[in-house]
Amino acid sequence: MERHEYDVVVIGAGGAGLRAAIEARQQGKRTAIICKSLFGKAHTVMAEGGAAAAMGNVNSDDNWMVHFRDTMRGGKFLNNWRMAELHAKEAPDRVWELEEWGALFDRTKDGKISQRNFGGHEYPRLAHVGDRTGLELIRTLQQRVVALQQEDEREHGDPEAFIKVFAECTITRLLKDGDAIAGAFGYWRETGDFIVFDAPAVVLATGGIGKSYVVTSNSWEYTGDGHALAVLAGAKLINMEFIQFHPTGMVWPPSVRGILVTESVRGDGGVLRNSEGRRFMFDYVPDVFKDKYATTEEEGDRWYTDQANNRRPPELLPRDEVARAINSEVKAGRGSPQGGVFLDVSSRLPAAEIIKRLPSMHHQFKELADVDITREPMQVGPTCHYIMGGVEVDADTGAASVPGLFAAGEVSGGMHGSNRLGGNSLSDLLVFGRRAGLGASAYVDGLPARPAAAEVADAKAEALAPLERTGGENPYEVHHELQRTMNDLVGIIRKAGEISEALQVVEKLKERSKNTGSSGSRVYNPGWHLAIDLRNMLLVSECVARAALLREESRGGHTRDDFPVMSADWRQKLLVCAAAPDGSGVTVEEKVQPSMRGDLISLFERSELEKYLTEDELAEYDAAVK
Ligand code: FAD
């Protein structure tokens, strides 16, 4: 079997994985980057709006404290506050570093990196490249990897001496030596041949879980692999009940349902209307945000040119609020003909400006829906977009509870609390990708000896099982039933009876998946790949549903029809998913979140905190501000 030895293995080549790998290599570690899809094709490349960083280029009032406050508000104060602090403080450096490495951001008139408005951000904060920011981010990080390889070629005569990419290679199991990580096992997608990586440190950077849902902005490889690999290796997941349904996915034609329509459309002036032509978002501003959003269309419109003297339009509320509002309008029979609502930029900006600011959106609608967004509104509706939940990590180092395991980016949990603000993911990848690379390198430096990977034979047998079942169940059917179940029963609005029903279906699907088989050989066999991925999607779906059932309140990306109110008691609790000791699935337990540090909590007004905190916590606040 093909076998390689590295110091740090990074699973995932999106923004988090690349940034972690660059850091590990810069720390002198022999580093492997493994990705399931082609190198360069990760979700990060699809990010349109930009990277949030309080550089203050467009509004000099912006700074890390404002960004921190916005992030905590967006996450409804459930965020790991240490992560939110590090993120707000370090994001500007990470964006400037990208520029040093060759990224070409859009500029302000005076030549600074331009920043755009986005939902939940008080000031224009997203550094961007048109609506193709993720592409530039990945291009720049890949270019940095190549630059490091060129250095290695000069110094060691081998460009891959210290950093090597293994593309179209799927990891199916983490390998351990006792309690500690010892490597990873996987297969080449093209040939089906197996591959083993021996390494004392593994960084998970595998992105999201969207493929457990039928309507999603996520592409094929987002099957929750990193989440599942972590649980199966003994690590824990937090916040899994919080799933972000982006308010604006395409709803038509059916073949492209769920594909993202960037929030920049609203950030740049686009408005949402129902079938009666009403800008309905004015009817949906929740009490906690009432003083921050315009109450009339005139004020909202003035905000685009005069932010100092006007409040922002409610189309720019955090995503969870907008998604729920759209959902309610459609349910009330005021939706668009194809089951969404109207998002109009055509009556708000000149055609040339739309094409300049939103080139991908213009192209996407023209090509996929035959709609010219410079002339007519788009039809949009909520789509499963992002998971706030993920591997529980140490904020400073990215370390999970299993020695040698690290996680960064969308696969990690905590940073975004119950709801992520747009633009905060790209900056999260850079800040915590770097920190995980540093954390993994420091861990390797501190080890007395290299671990030895066991369990390779088991991992191989598990991967081969679907091919050995002749006449087994069709994995596509199991997958489709899972997607429908999650969409319909653990979707944007949830209730106990439906979630319980979903859990029963998941149990049955788990049994059925043990019998899924795929015909054919190991050579490029998508049916076999899906049969392997099903284990991960089922595990992750079980975590989402179990945590959703336990959390009896509504907050951010978790809305319970039967518990519509946000509860201060629940804010203090994290739900932690772990592998059940008997191997039957997952367990979920409550854990109390540590209180916010005094200097951070005193950045907020007491009147705002009263909306979120318990009496005991408010007493701590009073003590901190004294
Ligand atoms: P990804 O970029 O998702 O990369 C995951 C990597 O892991 C891939 O290389 C994949 O092949 C690999 N992988 C997965 N499983 C395995 C396995 N088993 N073995 C080996 N490799 C594996 N965020 C913003 O901040 N701003 C935006 O404007 C924005 N726009 C978005 C637009 C779209 C359409 C989407 C889908 C998301 C958007 N987001 C945005 C969210 C953001 O892009 C993602 O959250 C982020 O890119 C995730 O980055 P990541 O590095 O964690 O993982």
XYZ file of C-alpha atoms and ligand atoms in Angstrom:
679
model
C 0.000 0.000 0.000
C 1.252 3.494 -0.826
C 2.562 5.031 2.413
C 3.974 8.483 3.240
C 5.487 10.050 6.309
C 4.822 13.680 7.263
C 4.954 15.879 10.339
C 1.633 17.559 9.678
C -1.159 16.266 7.455
C -3.781 18.828 6.473
C -7.060 17.378 5.225
C -8.694 19.973 3.001
C -7.369 22.498 0.529
C -9.825 25.357 1.024
C -8.776 28.576 2.705
C -8.369 27.029 6.150
C -6.383 24.032 4.941
C -4.051 26.034 2.719
C -3.396 28.653 5.374
C -2.708 25.923 7.970
C -0.374 24.085 5.587
C 1.530 27.269 4.708
C 2.044 27.957 8.394
C 3.182 24.417 9.185
C 5.660 24.532 6.285
C 6.891 27.953 7.427
C 7.531 26.369 10.823
C 9.775 23.848 9.074
C 7.342 20.925 9.172
C 7.027 18.379 6.379
C 3.441 18.974 5.382
C 0.907 17.135 3.218
C -2.216 18.812 1.842
C -4.929 16.317 0.927
C -8.123 17.179 -0.908
C -11.051 15.170 -2.099
C -11.658 17.294 -5.187
C -9.278 18.942 -7.639
C -6.708 21.269 -6.096
C -8.243 24.750 -6.283
C -11.834 23.528 -6.228
C -13.012 24.010 -2.653
C -15.950 25.956 -1.275
C -13.644 28.812 -0.546
C -13.333 29.392 -4.258
C -17.097 29.930 -4.453
C -17.157 32.685 -1.820
C -18.441 35.782 -3.462
C -18.950 38.625 -1.026
C -15.612 39.037 0.683
C -13.555 38.668 3.842
C -14.629 40.678 6.901
C -11.787 42.588 8.556
C -12.031 45.824 10.543
C -9.391 47.731 8.573
C -11.400 50.943 8.683
C -10.570 51.781 5.063
C -14.038 52.995 4.120
C -15.215 54.108 7.537
C -12.421 54.965 9.961
C -14.752 54.408 12.940
C -14.395 50.677 12.385
C -12.042 48.710 14.635
C -11.701 45.223 16.149
C -14.036 46.056 19.040
C -16.907 46.980 16.703
C -16.264 43.825 14.677
C -16.178 41.738 17.857
C -19.491 43.205 18.982
C -21.124 42.602 15.586
C -19.901 38.994 15.541
C -21.232 38.288 19.041
C -24.555 39.931 18.186
C -24.823 37.950 14.953
C -24.122 34.716 16.867
C -26.678 35.782 19.523
C -23.947 35.728 22.177
C -23.426 31.988 21.974
C -20.041 32.418 20.266
C -16.794 31.236 21.801
C -15.837 34.792 22.764
C -12.108 34.099 22.731
C -12.360 32.989 19.103
C -14.466 36.029 18.235
C -11.856 38.234 19.913
C -8.867 36.670 18.111
C -10.758 36.782 14.836
C -11.665 40.459 15.120
C -8.141 41.426 16.189
C -6.214 39.367 13.637
C -8.401 39.484 10.503
C -6.886 42.758 9.185
C -3.339 41.342 9.400
C -4.404 38.242 7.543
C -5.956 40.311 4.730
C -2.852 42.521 4.439
C -0.715 39.386 4.422
C -2.756 38.090 1.488
C -2.069 41.325 -0.317
C 1.659 40.892 0.345
C 1.378 37.439 -1.184
C -0.152 38.896 -4.342
C -3.931 39.228 -3.848
C -5.459 42.024 -5.903
C -8.377 43.441 -3.911
C -10.721 46.099 -5.276
C -9.558 49.580 -4.242
C -11.099 52.727 -2.784
C -10.619 56.001 -4.692
C -7.587 56.764 -2.517
C -6.001 53.396 -3.281
C -6.780 51.442 -0.123
C -8.357 47.967 -0.080
C -12.064 48.617 -0.650
C -14.614 47.287 1.837
C -18.300 46.610 1.253
C -21.410 46.456 3.408
C -22.815 43.120 4.499
C -25.616 41.960 6.765
C -24.954 42.452 10.481
C -21.712 44.430 9.994
C -22.008 47.959 11.356
C -19.531 49.440 8.859
C -18.416 48.540 5.324
C -15.999 45.750 6.243
C -15.706 43.110 3.540
C -12.469 43.240 1.562
C -13.467 41.976 -1.841
C -12.626 41.285 -5.460
C -15.900 41.983 -7.304
C -18.073 39.031 -6.369
C -15.197 36.575 -6.827
C -13.284 37.078 -3.587
C -12.887 33.394 -2.729
C -11.284 32.728 -6.098
C -8.653 35.387 -5.447
C -8.089 34.089 -1.915
C -7.472 30.538 -3.110
C -5.369 31.691 -6.056
C -3.172 33.689 -3.707
C -2.756 30.893 -1.160
C -1.978 28.398 -3.910
C 0.554 30.832 -5.329
C 2.111 31.031 -1.858
C 2.325 27.222 -1.725
C 4.086 27.256 -5.097
C 6.476 29.998 -3.894
C 7.390 27.840 -0.893
C 7.900 24.851 -3.173
C 10.205 26.931 -5.359
C 12.221 27.800 -2.242
C 12.440 24.097 -1.390
C 13.556 23.278 -4.917
C 16.391 25.780 -4.583
C 17.418 24.587 -1.124
C 16.755 20.856 -1.254
C 16.562 20.095 -4.979
C 12.967 18.877 -4.569
C 9.934 21.190 -4.722
C 7.903 18.707 -2.719
C 10.494 18.177 0.015
C 8.436 20.072 2.586
C 4.983 20.577 1.141
C 3.095 18.297 -1.204
C -0.480 18.259 -2.498
C -2.455 15.011 -2.835
C -5.503 15.978 -4.911
C -8.566 13.819 -5.590
C -7.679 11.737 -2.580
C -10.366 11.082 0.071
C -9.539 10.395 3.707
C -11.909 7.879 5.278
C -10.354 7.299 8.697
C -7.964 8.942 11.144
C -5.371 6.551 12.509
C -4.314 6.507 16.125
C -1.623 5.195 18.409
C -3.376 4.700 21.737
C -5.160 7.976 22.457
C -3.121 10.091 20.087
C -3.363 10.765 16.375
C -0.899 8.832 14.242
C -2.036 9.537 10.682
C -4.822 9.124 8.166
C -6.110 6.500 5.754
C -7.728 7.175 2.396
C -8.089 6.273 -1.274
C -7.322 7.860 -4.614
C -10.625 8.717 -6.233
C -9.401 7.890 -9.720
C -7.863 4.464 -9.155
C -9.456 3.410 -5.872
C -5.980 2.528 -4.588
C -5.460 2.989 -0.862
C -3.007 5.367 0.743
C -1.705 5.788 4.291
C -0.225 8.929 5.833
C 1.866 8.485 8.969
C 1.863 11.756 10.892
C 1.730 12.830 14.524
C -0.508 15.820 13.766
C -3.576 16.099 11.549
C -5.391 19.348 10.801
C -9.004 18.903 9.712
C -10.084 21.607 7.249
C -12.793 19.725 5.385
C -15.493 22.408 5.279
C -19.236 21.841 5.631
C -22.048 19.314 5.654
C -24.584 20.761 3.181
C -25.043 17.548 1.221
C -27.197 16.162 4.032
C -29.875 18.589 2.754
C -31.658 18.567 -0.589
C -31.644 22.340 -1.166
C -28.119 23.568 -0.547
C -25.513 25.961 -1.858
C -22.862 23.328 -1.107
C -21.268 21.173 -3.788
C -20.814 17.397 -3.917
C -17.861 17.000 -1.587
C -19.500 18.610 1.485
C -20.562 15.421 3.192
C -19.391 16.292 6.701
C -16.310 14.069 6.455
C -14.153 16.056 8.869
C -16.956 16.302 11.424
C -17.441 12.532 11.284
C -13.718 11.688 11.217
C -13.280 13.764 14.369
C -16.128 12.063 16.249
C -14.978 8.608 15.196
C -11.476 9.454 16.453
C -12.879 10.433 19.869
C -13.187 14.223 19.501
C -16.299 16.269 20.228
C -18.571 18.498 18.162
C -20.418 21.546 19.489
C -23.275 23.745 18.221
C -24.403 21.186 15.635
C -28.024 22.326 15.856
C -27.082 25.661 14.306
C -27.294 25.529 10.533
C -27.308 28.624 8.429
C -29.968 28.731 5.779
C -28.789 31.493 3.496
C -31.812 33.624 2.667
C -31.065 33.906 -1.005
C -30.525 30.795 -3.056
C -31.834 30.395 -6.601
C -35.268 28.755 -6.667
C -35.555 28.283 -10.410
C -34.929 26.279 -12.571
C -35.128 23.117 -10.407
C -31.756 21.829 -11.606
C -29.941 24.755 -9.957
C -32.185 25.163 -6.907
C -30.127 26.182 -3.894
C -27.217 27.793 -5.770
C -26.172 30.880 -3.888
C -27.158 34.463 -4.705
C -24.603 36.522 -2.860
C -25.551 38.840 -0.044
C -23.583 41.535 -1.892
C -26.710 42.031 -4.013
C -28.398 43.403 -0.882
C -25.202 45.024 0.411
C -25.012 46.964 -2.842
C -28.649 48.130 -2.714
C -30.825 45.191 -3.787
C -34.205 44.925 -2.042
C -36.552 42.056 -1.205
C -40.219 42.269 -2.223
C -43.156 39.907 -1.970
C -45.766 39.194 -4.650
C -47.643 42.361 -3.570
C -44.547 44.464 -4.254
C -44.039 45.196 -0.555
C -40.554 45.517 0.965
C -41.563 43.050 3.646
C -38.350 43.052 5.677
C -39.590 46.178 7.465
C -42.214 43.912 9.071
C -39.625 41.492 10.466
C -37.134 43.513 12.511
C -36.855 41.698 15.863
C -36.835 43.670 19.114
C -33.140 43.027 19.785
C -32.255 44.858 16.551
C -34.988 47.540 16.488
C -32.765 50.520 17.317
C -30.189 49.609 14.637
C -32.399 49.303 11.535
C -34.370 51.828 9.486
C -38.112 51.964 9.972
C -38.936 53.544 6.590
C -37.826 52.809 3.033
C -36.605 56.407 2.696
C -34.273 56.119 5.677
C -33.016 52.704 4.529
C -32.281 54.103 1.074
C -30.503 57.175 2.463
C -28.196 54.883 4.457
C -26.393 53.762 1.287
C -25.011 57.270 0.799
C -25.056 58.638 4.369
C -24.370 55.995 6.978
C -23.531 58.437 9.748
C -27.056 59.881 9.884
C -29.285 56.958 8.935
C -29.923 53.391 10.023
C -29.339 50.462 7.691
C -32.200 48.851 5.736
C -33.621 45.636 7.242
C -32.638 43.655 4.135
C -29.222 43.717 5.833
C -30.325 42.008 9.034
C -28.313 38.864 9.912
C -29.029 35.927 7.638
C -31.135 33.901 10.056
C -33.613 36.779 10.377
C -33.897 37.318 6.621
C -34.232 33.580 5.898
C -37.057 33.199 8.415
C -38.829 36.273 7.017
C -38.699 34.907 3.459
C -39.930 31.545 4.708
C -42.901 33.253 6.418
C -43.819 35.304 3.330
C -43.825 32.223 1.110
C -45.866 30.263 3.662
C -48.357 33.143 3.865
C -48.947 32.869 0.101
C -47.091 36.049 -0.819
C -44.219 34.320 -2.607
C -42.999 34.555 -6.196
C -44.357 32.211 -8.900
C -41.563 29.663 -8.389
C -41.838 29.553 -4.594
C -39.396 32.249 -3.474
C -39.574 36.029 -3.162
C -38.237 38.770 -5.437
C -34.761 40.210 -5.038
C -34.482 43.320 -7.150
C -31.332 45.186 -8.016
C -32.461 46.203 -11.525
C -34.516 49.177 -10.311
C -31.804 50.245 -7.854
C -28.561 50.501 -9.831
C -27.658 51.311 -13.459
C -27.060 48.215 -15.600
C -23.367 48.971 -16.088
C -22.868 49.268 -12.338
C -24.632 45.924 -11.712
C -22.399 44.206 -14.245
C -19.312 45.821 -12.710
C -20.166 45.024 -9.091
C -21.898 41.675 -9.528
C -20.413 40.053 -12.632
C -20.849 36.465 -11.422
C -24.480 37.020 -10.443
C -25.215 38.593 -13.823
C -23.595 35.644 -15.569
C -25.146 33.007 -13.263
C -28.736 34.196 -13.802
C -28.276 34.736 -17.535
C -26.748 31.316 -18.093
C -28.766 29.214 -15.655
C -32.191 30.892 -15.535
C -32.269 33.111 -18.633
C -32.895 36.104 -16.352
C -31.172 39.445 -16.968
C -30.741 40.894 -13.477
C -30.109 44.363 -14.913
C -33.716 44.354 -16.196
C -35.794 42.135 -13.905
C -35.793 40.831 -10.331
C -34.378 37.483 -9.302
C -36.493 34.891 -7.492
C -34.783 33.649 -4.360
C -35.415 31.513 -1.272
C -33.531 29.975 1.672
C -30.864 27.340 1.010
C -28.758 25.256 3.421
C -25.455 27.069 3.328
C -23.185 26.756 6.330
C -22.870 24.900 9.611
C -21.915 26.912 12.674
C -21.296 23.659 14.562
C -18.113 21.676 14.362
C -15.125 20.263 16.167
C -14.683 21.703 19.630
C -11.231 23.295 19.607
C -8.969 25.358 21.782
C -9.379 28.919 20.488
C -5.679 29.773 20.478
C -4.230 26.613 18.911
C -7.075 24.878 17.085
C -6.394 21.725 19.132
C -9.259 19.260 19.520
C -9.598 17.055 22.591
C -7.690 14.182 20.901
C -3.912 14.756 21.121
C -2.514 15.558 17.686
C -5.877 16.509 16.163
C -6.523 20.104 15.092
C -9.360 21.731 13.183
C -9.914 25.045 11.420
C -12.471 26.697 9.170
C -16.032 25.543 8.692
C -15.348 22.109 10.219
C -14.557 23.713 13.571
C -17.204 25.034 15.940
C -17.628 27.933 18.338
C -16.434 31.023 16.501
C -19.795 31.962 14.976
C -22.082 30.973 17.842
C -25.614 30.367 16.643
C -25.292 32.322 13.391
C -22.376 33.411 11.216
C -22.201 36.875 9.734
C -21.494 36.952 6.006
C -17.805 37.547 5.299
C -16.743 36.197 8.679
C -15.932 32.799 7.216
C -13.171 33.869 4.842
C -11.485 35.801 7.635
C -12.050 32.880 10.045
C -10.236 30.536 7.621
C -7.200 32.780 7.517
C -7.020 33.567 11.232
C -7.650 30.060 12.534
C -6.001 28.235 9.628
C -2.775 29.986 10.586
C -3.316 29.277 14.282
C -4.027 25.567 13.651
C -0.845 25.313 11.538
C 1.104 26.888 14.381
C -0.646 24.730 16.988
C 0.062 21.510 15.074
C 3.724 22.469 14.575
C 4.198 23.264 18.265
C 2.556 19.957 19.170
C 4.952 18.030 16.904
C 7.930 19.904 18.407
C 6.846 18.829 21.879
C 6.545 15.108 21.129
C 9.200 12.792 22.575
C 8.708 10.207 19.793
C 6.651 9.679 16.646
C 3.491 7.617 17.097
C 2.940 4.425 15.067
C -0.328 4.170 13.141
C -2.446 1.138 13.887
C -5.898 0.173 12.524
C -4.890 0.290 8.835
C -6.375 -3.140 8.126
C -9.697 -2.136 9.733
C -9.848 1.076 7.729
C -9.210 -0.848 4.524
C -11.870 -3.450 5.313
C -14.401 -0.716 6.094
C -13.706 1.062 2.803
C -13.959 -2.143 0.786
C -17.202 -3.345 2.393
C -19.651 -1.663 -0.035
C -17.902 -3.289 -2.999
C -18.145 -6.693 -1.405
C -21.919 -6.559 -0.938
C -23.479 -7.878 -4.084
C -27.071 -6.815 -4.628
C -26.854 -4.361 -1.719
C -29.067 -1.338 -1.276
C -28.608 1.592 -3.678
C -26.604 4.328 -1.876
C -28.255 7.062 -3.977
C -31.680 6.103 -2.634
C -30.489 6.171 0.979
C -28.813 9.524 0.364
C -31.902 11.024 -1.226
C -34.113 9.916 1.647
C -31.687 11.401 4.142
C -31.602 14.713 2.260
C -35.393 14.944 2.090
C -35.742 14.021 5.745
C -33.279 16.640 6.929
C -34.759 19.293 4.644
C -38.363 18.637 5.635
C -38.013 17.701 9.319
C -34.849 19.400 10.612
C -34.869 22.414 8.297
C -35.329 26.104 8.812
C -38.310 25.805 11.226
C -38.286 22.817 13.589
C -40.600 21.156 16.115
C -40.131 18.269 18.526
C -42.428 15.780 16.789
C -40.793 16.302 13.409
C -37.245 16.121 14.749
C -38.081 12.880 16.563
C -39.522 11.518 13.342
C -36.304 12.499 11.548
C -34.262 10.648 14.151
C -36.317 7.520 13.590
C -35.726 7.773 9.850
C -31.994 8.330 10.420
C -31.879 5.171 12.579
C -33.509 3.177 9.783
C -31.187 4.711 7.195
C -28.196 3.795 9.366
C -29.313 0.158 9.212
C -29.952 0.376 5.479
C -26.583 2.012 4.867
C -24.882 -1.044 6.387
C -26.236 -2.914 3.374
C -25.479 -0.379 0.681
C -23.448 -1.883 -2.084
C -22.004 -0.673 -5.311
C -21.290 -2.673 -8.372
C -18.169 -2.217 -10.439
C -14.562 -1.926 -9.467
C -12.554 0.523 -7.391
C -11.608 2.509 -10.510
C -13.419 5.852 -10.476
C -16.647 4.565 -8.973
C -18.939 7.349 -7.672
C -21.470 4.837 -6.261
C -18.739 3.366 -4.048
C -17.592 6.840 -2.996
C -21.141 7.779 -2.011
C -21.588 4.537 -0.041
C -18.472 5.509 1.952
C -19.621 9.127 2.418
C -23.036 8.008 3.715
C -21.496 6.978 7.048
C -20.388 10.584 7.543
C -23.622 12.221 6.417
C -25.689 9.980 8.664
C -23.471 10.615 11.664
C -23.542 14.363 11.159
C -27.313 14.372 10.555
C -27.821 12.455 13.778
C -25.768 15.064 15.651
C -27.794 17.901 14.106
C -31.136 16.272 14.892
C -30.263 15.170 18.444
C -28.929 18.603 19.370
C -31.906 20.308 17.674
C -34.304 18.208 19.729
C -32.556 19.019 22.995
C -32.294 22.784 22.536
C -35.697 24.073 23.580
C -35.383 27.662 22.418
C -34.977 29.585 19.152
C -31.637 31.218 18.475
C -29.769 32.035 15.279
C -29.725 29.054 12.948
C -32.014 27.002 15.176
C -35.703 27.957 15.126
C -38.160 25.887 17.142
C -41.806 26.434 16.333
C -42.667 24.949 19.742
C -40.093 27.098 21.622
C -40.095 30.370 19.669
C -38.336 32.467 22.307
C -34.612 32.923 22.927
C -33.773 31.869 26.493
C -30.971 33.333 28.606
C -30.560 29.981 30.389
C -29.993 28.158 27.117
C -27.430 30.744 26.016
C -25.117 29.468 28.690
C -25.322 25.904 27.411
C -23.395 24.236 24.659
C -24.568 20.900 23.308
C -21.658 18.528 22.871
C -21.872 15.532 20.505
C -19.595 12.526 20.937
C -19.496 8.939 19.713
C -21.728 6.669 21.794
C -19.545 4.242 23.781
C -21.438 1.221 22.361
C -20.775 2.373 18.792
C -24.498 2.783 18.071
C -24.321 6.451 17.060
C -23.829 9.695 18.929
C -24.675 11.079 22.342
C -25.380 14.729 23.130
C -24.645 16.335 26.478
C -25.010 19.834 27.877
C -21.959 21.817 28.896
C -21.830 25.257 30.476
C -20.064 27.907 28.426
C -17.428 29.968 30.264
C -18.467 33.568 31.007
C -17.039 36.344 28.860
C -13.878 38.054 30.121
C -14.522 41.331 31.944
C -12.743 43.596 29.443
C -14.742 42.062 26.579
C -18.160 42.085 28.194
C -17.699 45.717 29.152
C -17.553 46.574 25.430
C -21.351 46.191 25.457
C -24.043 48.412 26.946
C -25.920 46.822 29.829
C -29.238 47.501 28.075
C -28.154 45.305 25.160
C -26.877 42.498 27.367
C -30.175 42.418 29.230
C -31.687 40.928 26.075
C -29.340 37.950 26.209
C -27.861 37.260 29.651
C -29.161 35.726 32.878
C -29.406 37.783 36.079
C -26.244 36.088 37.396
C -24.331 37.023 34.279
C -25.551 40.600 34.485
C -24.232 40.730 38.045
C -20.827 39.624 36.680
C -21.117 42.425 34.111
C -21.851 44.984 36.819
C -18.768 43.824 38.697
C -16.621 44.011 35.545
C -17.591 47.573 34.593
C -17.252 48.952 38.122
P -13.600 24.435 2.047
O -13.169 25.601 1.270
O -15.006 23.996 1.961
O -12.622 23.257 1.650
C -12.790 21.958 2.162
C -11.707 21.087 1.591
O -11.750 19.822 2.222
C -11.831 20.816 0.104
O -10.543 20.870 -0.467
C -12.379 19.380 0.039
O -12.034 18.696 -1.143
C -11.663 18.806 1.245
N -12.246 17.594 1.815
C -13.486 17.436 2.349
N -13.616 16.162 2.795
C -12.442 15.524 2.544
C -11.956 14.207 2.758
N -12.703 13.256 3.316
N -10.698 13.912 2.345
C -9.916 14.835 1.756
N -10.328 16.096 1.526
C -11.572 16.425 1.922
N -17.919 33.001 3.297
C -17.486 34.282 3.431
O -16.853 34.649 4.426
N -17.721 35.200 2.456
C -18.395 34.878 1.332
O -18.563 35.726 0.469
C -18.878 33.524 1.172
N -19.567 33.138 0.058
C -19.903 31.812 -0.117
C -20.514 31.383 -1.306
C -20.840 30.033 -1.502
C -21.500 29.610 -2.768
C -20.560 29.091 -0.491
C -20.904 27.639 -0.666
C -19.955 29.499 0.679
C -19.632 30.860 0.890
N -19.023 31.301 2.066
C -18.594 32.603 2.202
C -18.654 30.334 3.076
C -17.206 29.959 2.891
O -16.876 29.948 1.527
C -16.919 28.586 3.456
O -17.434 28.504 4.755
C -15.434 28.403 3.516
O -14.873 28.593 2.249
C -15.056 27.049 4.044
O -13.652 26.967 3.919
P -12.851 25.762 4.494
O -11.412 26.025 4.213
O -13.278 25.492 5.878
O -13.343 24.542 3.607
